[in-house]
């Protein structure tokens, strides 16, 4: 079973905020195993110099490859270029996300569903769901 997952590292988020990216950076990937196993591998390999990766969300990816998922998501959100940030150590799939984009997405979705409450406070779980949804489109 192939899954798409979104992971977050608190250390990487703090670093990204310090260097002016944004503190809202997330790792998106596709794994042949579970998302938990993929995040364990991220921690074991110290991806981007961090070993505090946590799984936010995973979903069945079907026949989607990582390259396809990252290309689809890259059309909507800004991928962090590892060549500009050596700390990422050539790691692909790291995206910086504007919470306003996620908020707009949720508001439109709720409006189309005729929900009464359109107020949104964006959480990491909602950002993860947004990233997965856009990668699967």
Coordinates of C-alpha atoms in Angstrom, one line a residue:
X1 CA 0.0 0.0 0.0
X2 CA 1.4 3.4 -1.0
X3 CA 0.6 6.3 1.3
X4 CA 1.2 10.0 1.1
X5 CA 2.2 11.6 4.4
X6 CA 2.9 15.0 5.9
X7 CA 5.4 15.4 8.7
X8 CA 6.6 18.3 10.7
X9 CA 9.8 19.0 12.7
X10 CA 9.7 21.5 15.4
X11 CA 13.4 22.2 15.1
X12 CA 13.2 22.7 11.4
X13 CA 10.2 25.1 11.9
X14 CA 12.1 27.2 14.4
X15 CA 15.1 27.3 12.1
X16 CA 13.0 28.3 9.1
X17 CA 11.4 31.1 11.1
X18 CA 14.8 32.3 12.1
X19 CA 16.1 32.5 8.5
X20 CA 13.0 34.2 7.2
X21 CA 11.3 31.4 5.4
X22 CA 8.3 30.9 7.7
X23 CA 7.7 28.7 10.6
X24 CA 5.1 26.8 8.6
X25 CA 7.3 24.3 6.8
X26 CA 6.2 20.7 6.3
X27 CA 7.7 17.6 4.7
X28 CA 5.5 15.8 2.2
X29 CA 6.4 12.4 0.9
X30 CA 5.1 9.1 -0.5
X31 CA 6.1 5.8 1.1
X32 CA 5.5 2.2 0.3
X33 CA 5.0 1.4 4.0
X34 CA 3.0 3.4 6.6
X35 CA 3.5 7.0 7.4
X36 CA 4.8 6.1 10.8
X37 CA 7.5 4.0 9.3
X38 CA 8.4 6.8 6.9
X39 CA 8.7 9.3 9.7
X40 CA 10.8 6.9 11.7
X41 CA 13.1 6.7 8.7
X42 CA 13.2 10.5 8.6
X43 CA 14.3 10.6 12.2
X44 CA 16.8 7.8 11.8
X45 CA 18.4 9.5 8.8
X46 CA 18.2 12.9 10.5
X47 CA 16.6 14.4 7.4
X48 CA 17.4 18.2 7.2
X49 CA 19.5 17.7 10.3
X50 CA 16.5 17.0 12.5
X51 CA 15.4 14.0 14.5
X52 CA 12.2 15.3 15.9
X53 CA 9.9 14.6 13.0
X54 CA 6.3 13.8 13.8
X55 CA 3.6 12.4 11.6
X56 CA 0.7 14.8 11.1
X57 CA -1.4 12.9 8.6
X58 CA -1.3 10.1 6.1
X59 CA -3.7 8.9 3.4
X60 CA -3.7 6.1 0.8
X61 CA -2.0 7.4 -2.4
X62 CA -3.1 4.7 -4.8
X63 CA -0.7 4.6 -7.7
X64 CA 0.7 8.1 -7.2
X65 CA 4.4 8.4 -7.1
X66 CA 6.4 10.9 -5.0
X67 CA 7.5 12.9 -8.1
X68 CA 3.9 13.2 -9.2
X69 CA 2.6 14.2 -5.8
X70 CA 5.4 16.9 -5.3
X71 CA 4.8 18.3 -8.8
X72 CA 1.0 18.6 -8.2
X73 CA 1.6 20.2 -4.8
X74 CA 4.3 22.4 -6.2
X75 CA 1.7 24.0 -8.6
X76 CA -0.2 25.3 -5.5
X77 CA 2.4 25.8 -2.8
X78 CA 6.0 26.9 -2.7
X79 CA 8.6 24.1 -2.3
X80 CA 11.7 25.1 -0.4
X81 CA 14.7 24.8 -2.7
X82 CA 17.4 22.8 -1.0
X83 CA 20.1 24.4 -3.1
X84 CA 19.4 27.7 -1.4
X85 CA 19.3 26.2 2.1
X86 CA 22.2 23.8 2.7
X87 CA 20.7 22.7 6.0
X88 CA 18.1 20.8 4.0
X89 CA 20.9 18.6 2.6
X90 CA 19.2 18.1 -0.8
X91 CA 16.0 16.9 0.7
X92 CA 13.0 17.4 -1.6
X93 CA 9.4 17.6 -0.5
X94 CA 9.8 20.4 2.0
X95 CA 7.1 23.0 1.5
X96 CA 6.4 26.4 3.1
X97 CA 2.7 27.0 3.5
X98 CA 0.9 30.3 4.0
X99 CA -1.8 29.8 6.6
X100 CA -3.9 32.4 4.7
X101 CA -4.0 30.0 1.7
X102 CA -5.2 27.2 3.9
X103 CA -7.8 29.4 5.6
X104 CA -9.2 30.6 2.2
X105 CA -9.4 27.0 1.1
X106 CA -11.3 25.9 4.2
X107 CA -13.7 29.0 4.0
X108 CA -14.5 28.3 0.3
X109 CA -15.0 24.6 1.1
X110 CA -17.4 25.4 4.0
X111 CA -19.3 28.0 2.0
X112 CA -19.9 25.6 -0.9
X113 CA -21.2 23.0 1.7
X114 CA -23.6 25.7 3.1
X115 CA -22.1 25.5 6.5
X116 CA -23.1 28.3 8.8
X117 CA -19.8 28.9 10.6
X118 CA -17.1 30.1 8.3
X119 CA -14.7 31.1 11.1
X120 CA -11.4 29.3 10.8
X121 CA -8.3 28.9 13.1
X122 CA -5.8 27.0 11.0
X123 CA -4.0 24.2 12.8
X124 CA -1.2 21.9 11.7
X125 CA -3.7 19.1 11.1
X126 CA -5.7 21.3 8.7
X127 CA -2.5 22.3 6.9
X128 CA -1.6 18.6 6.5
X129 CA -5.0 17.8 5.1
X130 CA -4.7 20.7 2.7
X131 CA -1.3 19.6 1.5
X132 CA -2.5 16.0 1.0
X133 CA -5.7 17.1 -0.8
X134 CA -3.7 19.3 -3.2
X135 CA -1.1 16.6 -3.9
X136 CA -3.8 14.1 -4.7
X137 CA -5.6 16.4 -7.2

